[in-house]
Amino acid sequence: MSELSHVDREGRARMVDVSAKADTARIAVAAGELQTTAEVIRLVRADDMPKADVLSTARIAGINGAKKTSELIPLCHQLALSSVTVNFGFTDTTITIEASAKTKGPTGVEMEALTAVAVAGLTLHDMVKAVDPAATLNGVRLITKEGGKHGHWVRPEAEDHGEHHHRHEKHEKTTAATTPLAGAGRTATVVVASTGVAAGSREDTTGPVLTEWLGAQGFSVRGPLVFADADIAFGLADALSTEPDLVISTGGTGASPTDATPEATLALLDRELPGVADAIRQAGTAKFPLAALSRGVAGLTGRTVIVNLPGSPGGVKDGMAVLTPLLEHLLAQVAGGGSHE
């Protein structure tokens, strides 16, 4: 597109007439970050800020901002949003923000996702300013969008800020240039089920590993999205909101009372892939007998493949070893191609 859609031929601002456009499922994911101090990160993760409930307040503000986008951005259409999610992550000195918005209609939800990130980020700033008045909201940007005439769009790697779909050089060096990558042109989402990681009391030792591995396989990767065990059903629904080709979860597959990932996954599946889940269990059990206790499942919801992996680094490593030779063939079959021999 080489012209501005919101400016007419006389150079005047206008609202685009979308009455002739078809209603399609529209999804957008946006991201940003609040640059702050290590002290603020420590206080927020310990839920010990002067203003309580920092993340929950910012999450609600972001959702509310998405709903009010047409009031804030003058030429945006009023949309009936079917879903808005806002999630946060941490580095040593930043709080990362990711928002997704979904609707079915004649126009996209990019501005709703971007507004959710901006309002959530500004709310974070308000919550932490007593400790760090110099905090800065940076990099509010669109990551992916789906639907409409232009279909699937992913932020180009050349403009990537190091988020979801980056590849690590050390992985690329181990992949032959002539070997097609299983995830080339495909999307994946990583979900972590861990009450400790969600609360900030434990380090995430599995989600980043999966994100790096999938990036090396050629996927555009969203996540890791971290949820407490009790919220994993919501987490999986969030992961599916962008309709990725692949969702891999880690954690919550054991026999403890709080392990609920298999049940939440089964509720979403149209068809199971029991052989995949069994192969992952067998790979783990060969080295560690207790791996047999994993209740992880695998299957299909629509054209998305969902695979549960255990919450341990070893279990994730075994899962990656099983999935690596399967993914290209599996995803091709799910998309309607691939050999059945």
CSV table of C-alpha atoms in Angstrom, one decimal, residues 46-265:
chain,number,residue,atom,x,y,z
A,46,ALA,CA,7.3,-9.4,45.3
A,47,ASP,CA,3.9,-7.5,45.1
A,48,ASP,CA,5.4,-5.0,47.5
A,49,MET,CA,4.9,-1.6,45.6
A,50,PRO,CA,3.3,1.4,47.4
A,51,LYS,CA,0.3,0.9,45.1
A,52,ALA,CA,-0.8,-2.7,45.4
A,53,ASP,CA,-1.8,-5.1,42.7
A,54,VAL,CA,0.5,-3.6,40.1
A,55,LEU,CA,0.1,-6.1,37.3
A,56,SER,CA,-3.6,-6.9,37.8
A,57,THR,CA,-4.4,-3.1,37.7
A,58,ALA,CA,-2.3,-2.7,34.5
A,59,ARG,CA,-3.9,-5.7,32.9
A,60,ILE,CA,-7.5,-4.4,33.5
A,61,ALA,CA,-6.4,-1.0,32.3
A,62,GLY,CA,-5.1,-2.5,29.1
A,63,ILE,CA,-8.2,-4.4,28.4
A,64,ASN,CA,-10.3,-1.4,29.1
A,65,GLY,CA,-8.1,0.7,26.8
A,66,ALA,CA,-8.7,-1.8,24.0
A,67,LYS,CA,-12.4,-1.5,24.5
A,68,LYS,CA,-12.2,2.3,24.3
A,69,THR,CA,-9.9,2.6,21.3
A,70,SER,CA,-12.5,4.2,19.1
A,71,GLU,CA,-13.0,6.9,21.7
A,72,LEU,CA,-9.3,7.6,21.9
A,73,ILE,CA,-8.2,7.3,18.3
A,74,PRO,CA,-10.5,9.5,16.3
A,75,LEU,CA,-10.7,7.6,13.0
A,76,CYS,CA,-11.0,4.1,14.4
A,77,HIS,CA,-14.2,2.1,14.0
A,78,GLN,CA,-16.2,0.9,17.0
A,79,LEU,CA,-15.6,-2.9,17.2
A,80,ALA,CA,-17.3,-5.7,19.0
A,81,LEU,CA,-14.2,-7.3,20.6
A,82,SER,CA,-14.6,-11.0,21.3
A,83,SER,CA,-11.3,-11.3,23.2
A,84,VAL,CA,-8.6,-9.1,24.7
A,85,THR,CA,-5.7,-10.5,26.7
A,86,VAL,CA,-2.8,-8.7,28.4
A,87,ASN,CA,0.3,-10.5,29.7
A,88,PHE,CA,3.5,-9.4,31.4
A,89,GLY,CA,7.1,-10.7,31.6
A,90,PHE,CA,10.3,-9.5,33.2
A,91,THR,CA,13.9,-8.9,32.5
A,92,ASP,CA,16.4,-7.5,35.0
A,93,THR,CA,15.2,-3.9,34.4
A,94,THR,CA,12.1,-4.1,32.2
A,95,ILE,CA,8.5,-5.2,32.4
A,96,THR,CA,7.5,-6.6,29.0
A,97,ILE,CA,3.9,-6.2,27.8
A,98,GLU,CA,2.0,-8.3,25.3
A,99,ALA,CA,-1.6,-7.8,24.3
A,100,SER,CA,-3.8,-9.7,21.8
A,101,ALA,CA,-7.2,-8.6,20.5
A,102,LYS,CA,-9.7,-10.6,18.5
A,103,THR,CA,-12.9,-9.8,16.7
A,104,LYS,CA,-15.0,-10.9,13.7
A,105,GLY,CA,-15.8,-8.0,11.4
A,106,PRO,CA,-14.9,-6.0,8.4
A,107,THR,CA,-11.8,-4.2,9.8
A,108,GLY,CA,-8.7,-5.1,11.8
A,109,VAL,CA,-7.9,-4.9,15.5
A,110,GLU,CA,-4.3,-3.7,15.3
A,111,MET,CA,-5.1,-0.4,17.0
A,112,GLU,CA,-7.0,-2.2,19.8
A,113,ALA,CA,-4.0,-4.4,20.6
A,114,LEU,CA,-1.6,-1.4,20.4
A,115,THR,CA,-3.8,0.7,22.6
A,116,ALA,CA,-4.0,-2.1,25.2
A,117,VAL,CA,-0.2,-2.2,25.4
A,118,ALA,CA,0.1,1.6,25.6
A,119,VAL,CA,-2.6,1.9,28.3
A,120,ALA,CA,-1.2,-1.0,30.3
A,121,GLY,CA,2.3,0.5,30.0
A,122,LEU,CA,1.2,3.9,31.2
A,123,THR,CA,-0.7,2.3,34.1
A,124,LEU,CA,2.5,0.5,35.1
A,125,HIS,CA,4.3,3.9,34.9
A,126,ASP,CA,1.7,5.4,37.2
A,127,MET,CA,2.0,2.4,39.6
A,128,VAL,CA,5.9,2.6,39.8
A,129,LYS,CA,6.5,6.3,39.5
A,130,ALA,CA,6.9,6.8,43.3
A,131,VAL,CA,10.0,4.6,43.2
A,132,ASP,CA,11.2,5.3,39.6
A,133,PRO,CA,9.8,8.6,38.1
A,134,ALA,CA,12.2,8.1,35.2
A,135,ALA,CA,10.6,4.9,34.0
A,136,THR,CA,10.2,4.9,30.2
A,137,LEU,CA,7.5,3.2,28.0
A,138,ASN,CA,9.3,1.9,24.9
A,139,GLY,CA,8.8,0.0,21.7
A,140,VAL,CA,5.0,-0.2,21.4
A,141,ARG,CA,4.7,-2.2,18.2
A,142,LEU,CA,2.5,-4.6,16.2
A,143,ILE,CA,3.9,-8.2,16.2
A,144,THR,CA,1.3,-10.1,14.2
A,145,LYS,CA,-2.1,-9.7,12.6
A,146,GLU,CA,-4.5,-12.1,10.9
A,147,GLY,CA,-7.6,-11.8,8.8
A,148,GLY,CA,-8.9,-9.7,6.0
A,149,LYS,CA,-7.6,-9.2,2.5
A,150,HIS,CA,-4.0,-9.3,3.5
A,151,GLY,CA,-4.2,-12.4,5.6
A,152,HIS,CA,-1.3,-13.3,7.9
A,153,TRP,CA,1.4,-10.6,8.6
A,154,VAL,CA,4.4,-11.0,11.0
A,155,ARG,CA,6.7,-8.2,11.9
A,156,PRO,CA,9.8,-8.5,9.7
A,157,GLU,CA,12.9,-10.0,11.4
A,158,ALA,CA,14.9,-7.1,10.2
A,159,GLU,CA,12.8,-4.8,12.5
A,160,ASP,CA,12.6,-7.4,15.3
A,161,HIS,CA,13.4,-6.0,18.8
A,162,GLY,CA,14.4,-9.5,20.0
A,163,GLU,CA,10.9,-10.7,20.8
A,164,HIS,CA,9.0,-13.8,19.9
A,165,HIS,CA,10.3,-14.9,16.5
A,166,HIS,CA,14.0,-14.2,16.8
A,167,ARG,CA,16.6,-16.9,16.0
A,168,HIS,CA,19.7,-17.5,17.9
A,169,GLU,CA,22.9,-17.7,15.9
A,170,LYS,CA,24.2,-20.7,17.7
A,171,HIS,CA,21.2,-22.7,16.6
A,172,GLU,CA,21.3,-21.6,13.0
A,173,LYS,CA,24.9,-22.7,12.7
A,174,THR,CA,23.9,-26.3,13.5
A,175,THR,CA,21.2,-26.4,10.7
A,176,ALA,CA,22.3,-27.1,7.2
A,177,ALA,CA,21.5,-24.3,4.8
A,178,THR,CA,19.9,-26.8,2.4
A,179,THR,CA,17.7,-28.4,5.0
A,180,PRO,CA,14.2,-26.9,5.1
A,181,LEU,CA,13.1,-25.8,8.6
A,182,ALA,CA,10.1,-27.4,10.0
A,183,GLY,CA,8.6,-24.1,11.1
A,184,ALA,CA,9.5,-22.0,8.1
A,185,GLY,CA,6.6,-19.6,7.6
A,186,ARG,CA,4.7,-21.0,10.5
A,187,THR,CA,3.7,-19.7,14.0
A,188,ALA,CA,4.0,-21.2,17.4
A,189,THR,CA,3.1,-20.2,21.0
A,190,VAL,CA,4.8,-21.4,24.2
A,191,VAL,CA,2.8,-21.6,27.4
A,192,VAL,CA,4.3,-22.2,30.8
A,193,ALA,CA,2.1,-23.6,33.6
A,194,SER,CA,3.9,-22.8,36.9
A,195,THR,CA,2.4,-21.1,39.9
A,196,GLY,CA,5.9,-20.3,41.2
A,197,VAL,CA,7.1,-18.7,37.9
A,198,ALA,CA,3.9,-16.7,37.6
A,199,ALA,CA,4.4,-15.4,41.1
A,200,GLY,CA,8.0,-14.5,40.5
A,201,SER,CA,9.4,-16.8,43.1
A,202,ARG,CA,10.9,-19.3,40.6
A,203,GLU,CA,13.0,-18.9,37.5
A,204,ASP,CA,11.5,-20.1,34.2
A,205,THR,CA,13.9,-22.8,33.1
A,206,THR,CA,11.7,-24.3,30.3
A,207,GLY,CA,9.8,-21.6,28.4
A,208,PRO,CA,12.9,-19.8,27.1
A,209,VAL,CA,14.4,-23.1,26.0
A,210,LEU,CA,11.4,-23.9,23.9
A,211,THR,CA,11.2,-20.4,22.5
A,212,GLU,CA,14.8,-20.6,21.3
A,213,TRP,CA,14.4,-24.1,19.9
A,214,LEU,CA,11.3,-23.1,17.9
A,215,GLY,CA,12.9,-20.0,16.6
A,216,ALA,CA,15.8,-22.2,15.4
A,217,GLN,CA,13.2,-24.4,13.7
A,218,GLY,CA,12.0,-21.3,11.7
A,219,PHE,CA,8.8,-20.6,13.6
A,220,SER,CA,7.6,-17.1,14.5
A,221,VAL,CA,7.2,-17.6,18.2
A,222,ARG,CA,4.9,-16.0,20.7
A,223,GLY,CA,5.7,-16.3,24.4
A,224,PRO,CA,6.6,-17.9,26.7
A,225,LEU,CA,3.2,-17.0,28.2
A,226,VAL,CA,3.3,-17.8,31.9
A,227,PHE,CA,0.3,-18.8,34.0
A,228,ALA,CA,-0.3,-20.2,37.4
A,229,ASP,CA,-1.5,-23.9,37.4
A,230,ALA,CA,-5.0,-22.8,38.3
A,231,ASP,CA,-5.1,-20.4,35.3
A,232,ILE,CA,-3.8,-22.8,32.6
A,233,ALA,CA,-7.2,-23.2,30.9
A,234,PHE,CA,-7.2,-19.4,30.4
A,235,GLY,CA,-3.5,-19.6,29.3
A,236,LEU,CA,-4.2,-22.2,26.6
A,237,ALA,CA,-7.2,-20.2,25.3
A,238,ASP,CA,-5.0,-17.1,25.1
A,239,ALA,CA,-2.4,-19.1,23.2
A,240,LEU,CA,-5.1,-20.3,20.7
A,241,SER,CA,-6.5,-16.8,20.3
A,242,THR,CA,-4.0,-16.0,17.5
A,243,GLU,CA,-4.6,-19.4,15.8
A,244,PRO,CA,-1.0,-20.5,15.6
A,245,ASP,CA,0.1,-23.7,13.8
A,246,LEU,CA,1.6,-25.1,17.0
A,247,VAL,CA,1.1,-24.6,20.8
A,248,ILE,CA,3.6,-26.3,23.2
A,249,SER,CA,2.9,-26.1,26.9
A,250,THR,CA,5.3,-27.0,29.7
A,251,GLY,CA,4.4,-27.9,33.2
A,252,GLY,CA,1.3,-29.1,35.1
A,253,THR,CA,1.3,-32.6,33.7
A,254,GLY,CA,2.0,-34.5,36.9
A,255,ALA,CA,-0.2,-36.2,39.5
A,256,SER,CA,-0.3,-33.4,42.1
A,257,PRO,CA,-3.7,-31.8,42.9
A,258,THR,CA,-2.8,-28.6,41.2
A,259,ASP,CA,-1.6,-30.2,37.9
A,260,ALA,CA,-4.3,-29.4,35.5
A,261,THR,CA,-2.7,-29.0,32.0
A,262,PRO,CA,-3.9,-32.3,30.5
A,263,GLU,CA,-7.5,-31.7,31.5
A,264,ALA,CA,-7.5,-28.1,30.2
A,265,THR,CA,-5.9,-29.4,26.9
